[in-house]
mmCIF file of C-alpha atoms in Angstrom:
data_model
loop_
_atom_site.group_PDB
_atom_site.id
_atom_site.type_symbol
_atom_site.label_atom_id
_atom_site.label_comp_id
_atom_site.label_asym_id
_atom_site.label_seq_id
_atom_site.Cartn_x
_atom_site.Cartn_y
_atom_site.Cartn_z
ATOM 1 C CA UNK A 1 0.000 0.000 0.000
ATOM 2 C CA UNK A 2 2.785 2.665 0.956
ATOM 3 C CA UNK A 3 5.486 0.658 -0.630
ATOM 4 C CA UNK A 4 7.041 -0.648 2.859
ATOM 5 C CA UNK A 5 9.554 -2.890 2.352
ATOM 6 C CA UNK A 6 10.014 -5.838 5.166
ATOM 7 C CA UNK A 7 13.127 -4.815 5.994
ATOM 8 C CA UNK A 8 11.653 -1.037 6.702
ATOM 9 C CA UNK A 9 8.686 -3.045 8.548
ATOM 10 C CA UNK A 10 11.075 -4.787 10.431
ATOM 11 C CA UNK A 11 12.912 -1.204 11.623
ATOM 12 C CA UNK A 12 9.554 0.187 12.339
ATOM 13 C CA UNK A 13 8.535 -2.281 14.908
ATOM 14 C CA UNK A 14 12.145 -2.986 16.695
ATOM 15 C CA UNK A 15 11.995 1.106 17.374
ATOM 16 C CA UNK A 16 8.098 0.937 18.192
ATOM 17 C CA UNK A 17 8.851 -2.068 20.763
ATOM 18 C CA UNK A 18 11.827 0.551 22.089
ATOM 19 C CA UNK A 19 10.371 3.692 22.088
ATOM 20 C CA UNK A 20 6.596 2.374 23.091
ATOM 21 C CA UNK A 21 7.669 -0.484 25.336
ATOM 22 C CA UNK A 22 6.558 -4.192 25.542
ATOM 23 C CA UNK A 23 3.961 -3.231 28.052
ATOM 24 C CA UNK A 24 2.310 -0.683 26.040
ATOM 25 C CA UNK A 25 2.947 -1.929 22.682
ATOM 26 C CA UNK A 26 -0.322 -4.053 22.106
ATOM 27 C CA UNK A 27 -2.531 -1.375 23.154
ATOM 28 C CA UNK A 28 -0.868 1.233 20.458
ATOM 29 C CA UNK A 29 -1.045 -1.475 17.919
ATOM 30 C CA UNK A 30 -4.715 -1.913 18.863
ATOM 31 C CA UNK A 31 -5.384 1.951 18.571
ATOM 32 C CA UNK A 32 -3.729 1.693 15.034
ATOM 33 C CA UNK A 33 -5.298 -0.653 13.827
ATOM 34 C CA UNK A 34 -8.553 0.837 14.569
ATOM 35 C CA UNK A 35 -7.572 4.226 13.090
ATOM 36 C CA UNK A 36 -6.344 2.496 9.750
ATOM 37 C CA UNK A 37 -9.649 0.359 9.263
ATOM 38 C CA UNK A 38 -11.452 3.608 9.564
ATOM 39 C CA UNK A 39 -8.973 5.119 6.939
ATOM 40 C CA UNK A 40 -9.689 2.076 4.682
ATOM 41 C CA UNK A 41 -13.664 2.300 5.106
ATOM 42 C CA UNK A 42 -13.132 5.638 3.555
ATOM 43 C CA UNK A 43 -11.412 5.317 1.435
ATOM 44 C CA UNK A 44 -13.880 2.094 0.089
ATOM 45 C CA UNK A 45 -16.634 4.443 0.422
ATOM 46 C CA UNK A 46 -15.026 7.585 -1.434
ATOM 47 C CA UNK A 47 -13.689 4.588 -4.248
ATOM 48 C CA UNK A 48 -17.665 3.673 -4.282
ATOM 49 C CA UNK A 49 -19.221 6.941 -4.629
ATOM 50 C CA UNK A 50 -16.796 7.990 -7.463
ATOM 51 C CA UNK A 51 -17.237 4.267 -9.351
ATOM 52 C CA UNK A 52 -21.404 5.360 -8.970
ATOM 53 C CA UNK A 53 -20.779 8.397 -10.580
ATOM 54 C CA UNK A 54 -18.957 7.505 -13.437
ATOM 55 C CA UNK A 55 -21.029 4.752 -14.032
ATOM 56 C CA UNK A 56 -24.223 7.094 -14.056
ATOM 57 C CA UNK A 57 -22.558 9.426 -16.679
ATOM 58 C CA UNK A 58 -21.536 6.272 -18.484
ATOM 59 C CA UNK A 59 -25.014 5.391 -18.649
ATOM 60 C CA UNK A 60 -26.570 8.636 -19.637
ATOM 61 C CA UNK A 61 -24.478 8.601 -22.632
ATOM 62 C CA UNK A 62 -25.671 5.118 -23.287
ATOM 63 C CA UNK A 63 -29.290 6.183 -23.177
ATOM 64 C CA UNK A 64 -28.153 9.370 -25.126
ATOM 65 C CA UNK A 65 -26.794 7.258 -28.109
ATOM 66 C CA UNK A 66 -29.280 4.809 -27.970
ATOM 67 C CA UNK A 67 -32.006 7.582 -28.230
ATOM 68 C CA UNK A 68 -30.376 8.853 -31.278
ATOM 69 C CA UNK A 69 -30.233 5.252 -32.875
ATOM 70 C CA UNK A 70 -34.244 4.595 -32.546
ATOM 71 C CA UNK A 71 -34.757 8.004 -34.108
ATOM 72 C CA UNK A 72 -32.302 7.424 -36.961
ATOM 73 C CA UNK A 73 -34.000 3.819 -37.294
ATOM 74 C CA UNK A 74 -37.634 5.197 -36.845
ATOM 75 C CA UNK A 75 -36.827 7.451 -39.478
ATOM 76 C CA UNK A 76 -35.621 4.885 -41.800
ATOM 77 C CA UNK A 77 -38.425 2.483 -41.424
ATOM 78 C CA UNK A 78 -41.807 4.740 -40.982
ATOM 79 C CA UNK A 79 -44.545 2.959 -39.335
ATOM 80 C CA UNK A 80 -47.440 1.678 -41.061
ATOM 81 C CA UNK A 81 -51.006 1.403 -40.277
ATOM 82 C CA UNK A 82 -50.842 -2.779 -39.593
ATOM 83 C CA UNK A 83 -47.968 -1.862 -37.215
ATOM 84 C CA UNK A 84 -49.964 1.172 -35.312
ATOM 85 C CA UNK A 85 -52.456 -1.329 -34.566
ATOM 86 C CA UNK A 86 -50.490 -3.705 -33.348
ATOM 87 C CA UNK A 87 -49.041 -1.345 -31.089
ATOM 88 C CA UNK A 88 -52.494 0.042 -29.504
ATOM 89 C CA UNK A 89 -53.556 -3.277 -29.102
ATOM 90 C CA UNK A 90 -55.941 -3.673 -31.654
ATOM 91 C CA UNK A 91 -56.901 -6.719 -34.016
ATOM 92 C CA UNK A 92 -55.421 -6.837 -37.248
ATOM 93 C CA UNK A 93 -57.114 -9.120 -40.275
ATOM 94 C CA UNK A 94 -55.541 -11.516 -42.084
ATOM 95 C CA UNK A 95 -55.937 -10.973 -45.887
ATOM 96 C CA UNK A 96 -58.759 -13.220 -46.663
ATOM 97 C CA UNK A 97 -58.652 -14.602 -43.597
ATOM 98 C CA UNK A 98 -60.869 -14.166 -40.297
ATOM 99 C CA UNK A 99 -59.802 -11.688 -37.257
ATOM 100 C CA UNK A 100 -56.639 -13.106 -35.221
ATOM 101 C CA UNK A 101 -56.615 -11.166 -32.179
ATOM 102 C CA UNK A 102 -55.439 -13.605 -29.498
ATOM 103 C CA UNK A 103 -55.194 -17.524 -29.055
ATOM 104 C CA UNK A 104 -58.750 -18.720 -29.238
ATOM 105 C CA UNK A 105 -60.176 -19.794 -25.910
ATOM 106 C CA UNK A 106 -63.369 -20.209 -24.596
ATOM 107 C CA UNK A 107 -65.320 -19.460 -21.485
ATOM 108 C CA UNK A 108 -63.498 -21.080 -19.146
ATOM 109 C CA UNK A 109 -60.261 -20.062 -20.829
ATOM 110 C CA UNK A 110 -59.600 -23.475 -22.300
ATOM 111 C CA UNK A 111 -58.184 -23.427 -25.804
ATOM 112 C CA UNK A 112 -60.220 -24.627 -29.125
ATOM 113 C CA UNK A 113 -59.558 -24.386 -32.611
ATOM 114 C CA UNK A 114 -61.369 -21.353 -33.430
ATOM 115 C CA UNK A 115 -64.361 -22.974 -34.936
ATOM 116 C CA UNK A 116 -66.584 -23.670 -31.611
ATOM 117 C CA UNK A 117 -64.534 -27.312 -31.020
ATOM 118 C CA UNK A 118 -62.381 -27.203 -28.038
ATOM 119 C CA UNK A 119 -59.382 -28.995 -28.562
ATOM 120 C CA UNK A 120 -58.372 -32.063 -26.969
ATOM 121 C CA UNK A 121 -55.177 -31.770 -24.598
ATOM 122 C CA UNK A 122 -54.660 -35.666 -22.712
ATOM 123 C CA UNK A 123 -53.479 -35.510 -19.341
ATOM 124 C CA UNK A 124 -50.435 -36.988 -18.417
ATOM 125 C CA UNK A 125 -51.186 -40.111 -16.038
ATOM 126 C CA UNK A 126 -48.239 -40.819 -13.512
ATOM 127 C CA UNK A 127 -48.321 -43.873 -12.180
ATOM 128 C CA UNK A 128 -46.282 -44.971 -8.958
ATOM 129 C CA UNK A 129 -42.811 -46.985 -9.676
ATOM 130 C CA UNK A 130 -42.923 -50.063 -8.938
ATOM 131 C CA UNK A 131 -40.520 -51.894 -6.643
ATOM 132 C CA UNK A 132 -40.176 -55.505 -7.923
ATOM 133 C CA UNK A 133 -40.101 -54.056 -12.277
ATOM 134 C CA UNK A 134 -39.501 -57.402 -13.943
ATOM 135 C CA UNK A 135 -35.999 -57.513 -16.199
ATOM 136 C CA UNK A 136 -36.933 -56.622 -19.643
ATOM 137 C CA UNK A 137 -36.650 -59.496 -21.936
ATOM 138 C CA UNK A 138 -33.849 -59.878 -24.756
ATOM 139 C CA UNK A 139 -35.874 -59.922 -27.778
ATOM 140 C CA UNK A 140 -35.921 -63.524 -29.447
ATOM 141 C CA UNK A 141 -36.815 -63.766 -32.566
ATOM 142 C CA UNK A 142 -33.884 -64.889 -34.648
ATOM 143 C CA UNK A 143 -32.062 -62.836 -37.694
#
């Protein structure tokens, strides 16, 4: 972090264990240790706030760029009246063909095939496994 060497390190604490004292010394070293976790939570939170900001900006120019895209792209390919009705939501016909507005249901909401029938969907039947299944067989018949 401040480019202490182990050798510097090792200087550091032979004169804090003279000057301080052995009695004293784990109480300093508590007290700096304290004092450089707070420096490091600010530090994390100042490194934070900046990396939010930046990444805001970074994002409005995103937006910025993509707004100017889906005008360029709007302008290229004009709407048309099919695709204005898709868009509010409204049914378009099929040339020649009836009104498709949604998957046909009925009623109850079940599906049918658009002509009154309700279409037949099988249920799946699970049955329990057993625990005595009999070895399948080889088959026998000869080639």
């Amino acid at each position: 972090m401040f480019g202490v060497d182990s050798s510097e390190f090792l200087l550091i604490a032979v004169v804090a264990l003279v000057v301080i004292g052995p009695k004293d010394l784990p109480k300093a070293m508590r007290v700096v240790g304290y004092w450089v976790g707070k420096a490091r939570g600010v530090s994390r939170s100042f490194r934070q706030g900046f990396d939010n900001m930046v990444r805001e900006a970074e994002l409005e120019e995103m937006e910025k760029r993509w707004a100017a895209e889906n005008a360029r792209i709007m302008a290229e390919h004009p709407a048309s009246a099919d695709a204005e009705s898709i868009a509010a939501g409204e049914p378009v016909a099929d040339v020649g063909g009836p009104v498709h507005d949604a998957p046909a249901t009925d009623t109850a909401g079940h599906p049918h095939d658009g002509h009154g029938e309700p279409v037949m969907v099988e249920k799946p039947v699970v049955a329990p496994a057993s625990e005595h299944r009999p070895a399948p067989q080889p088959d026998s018949t000869p080639s």
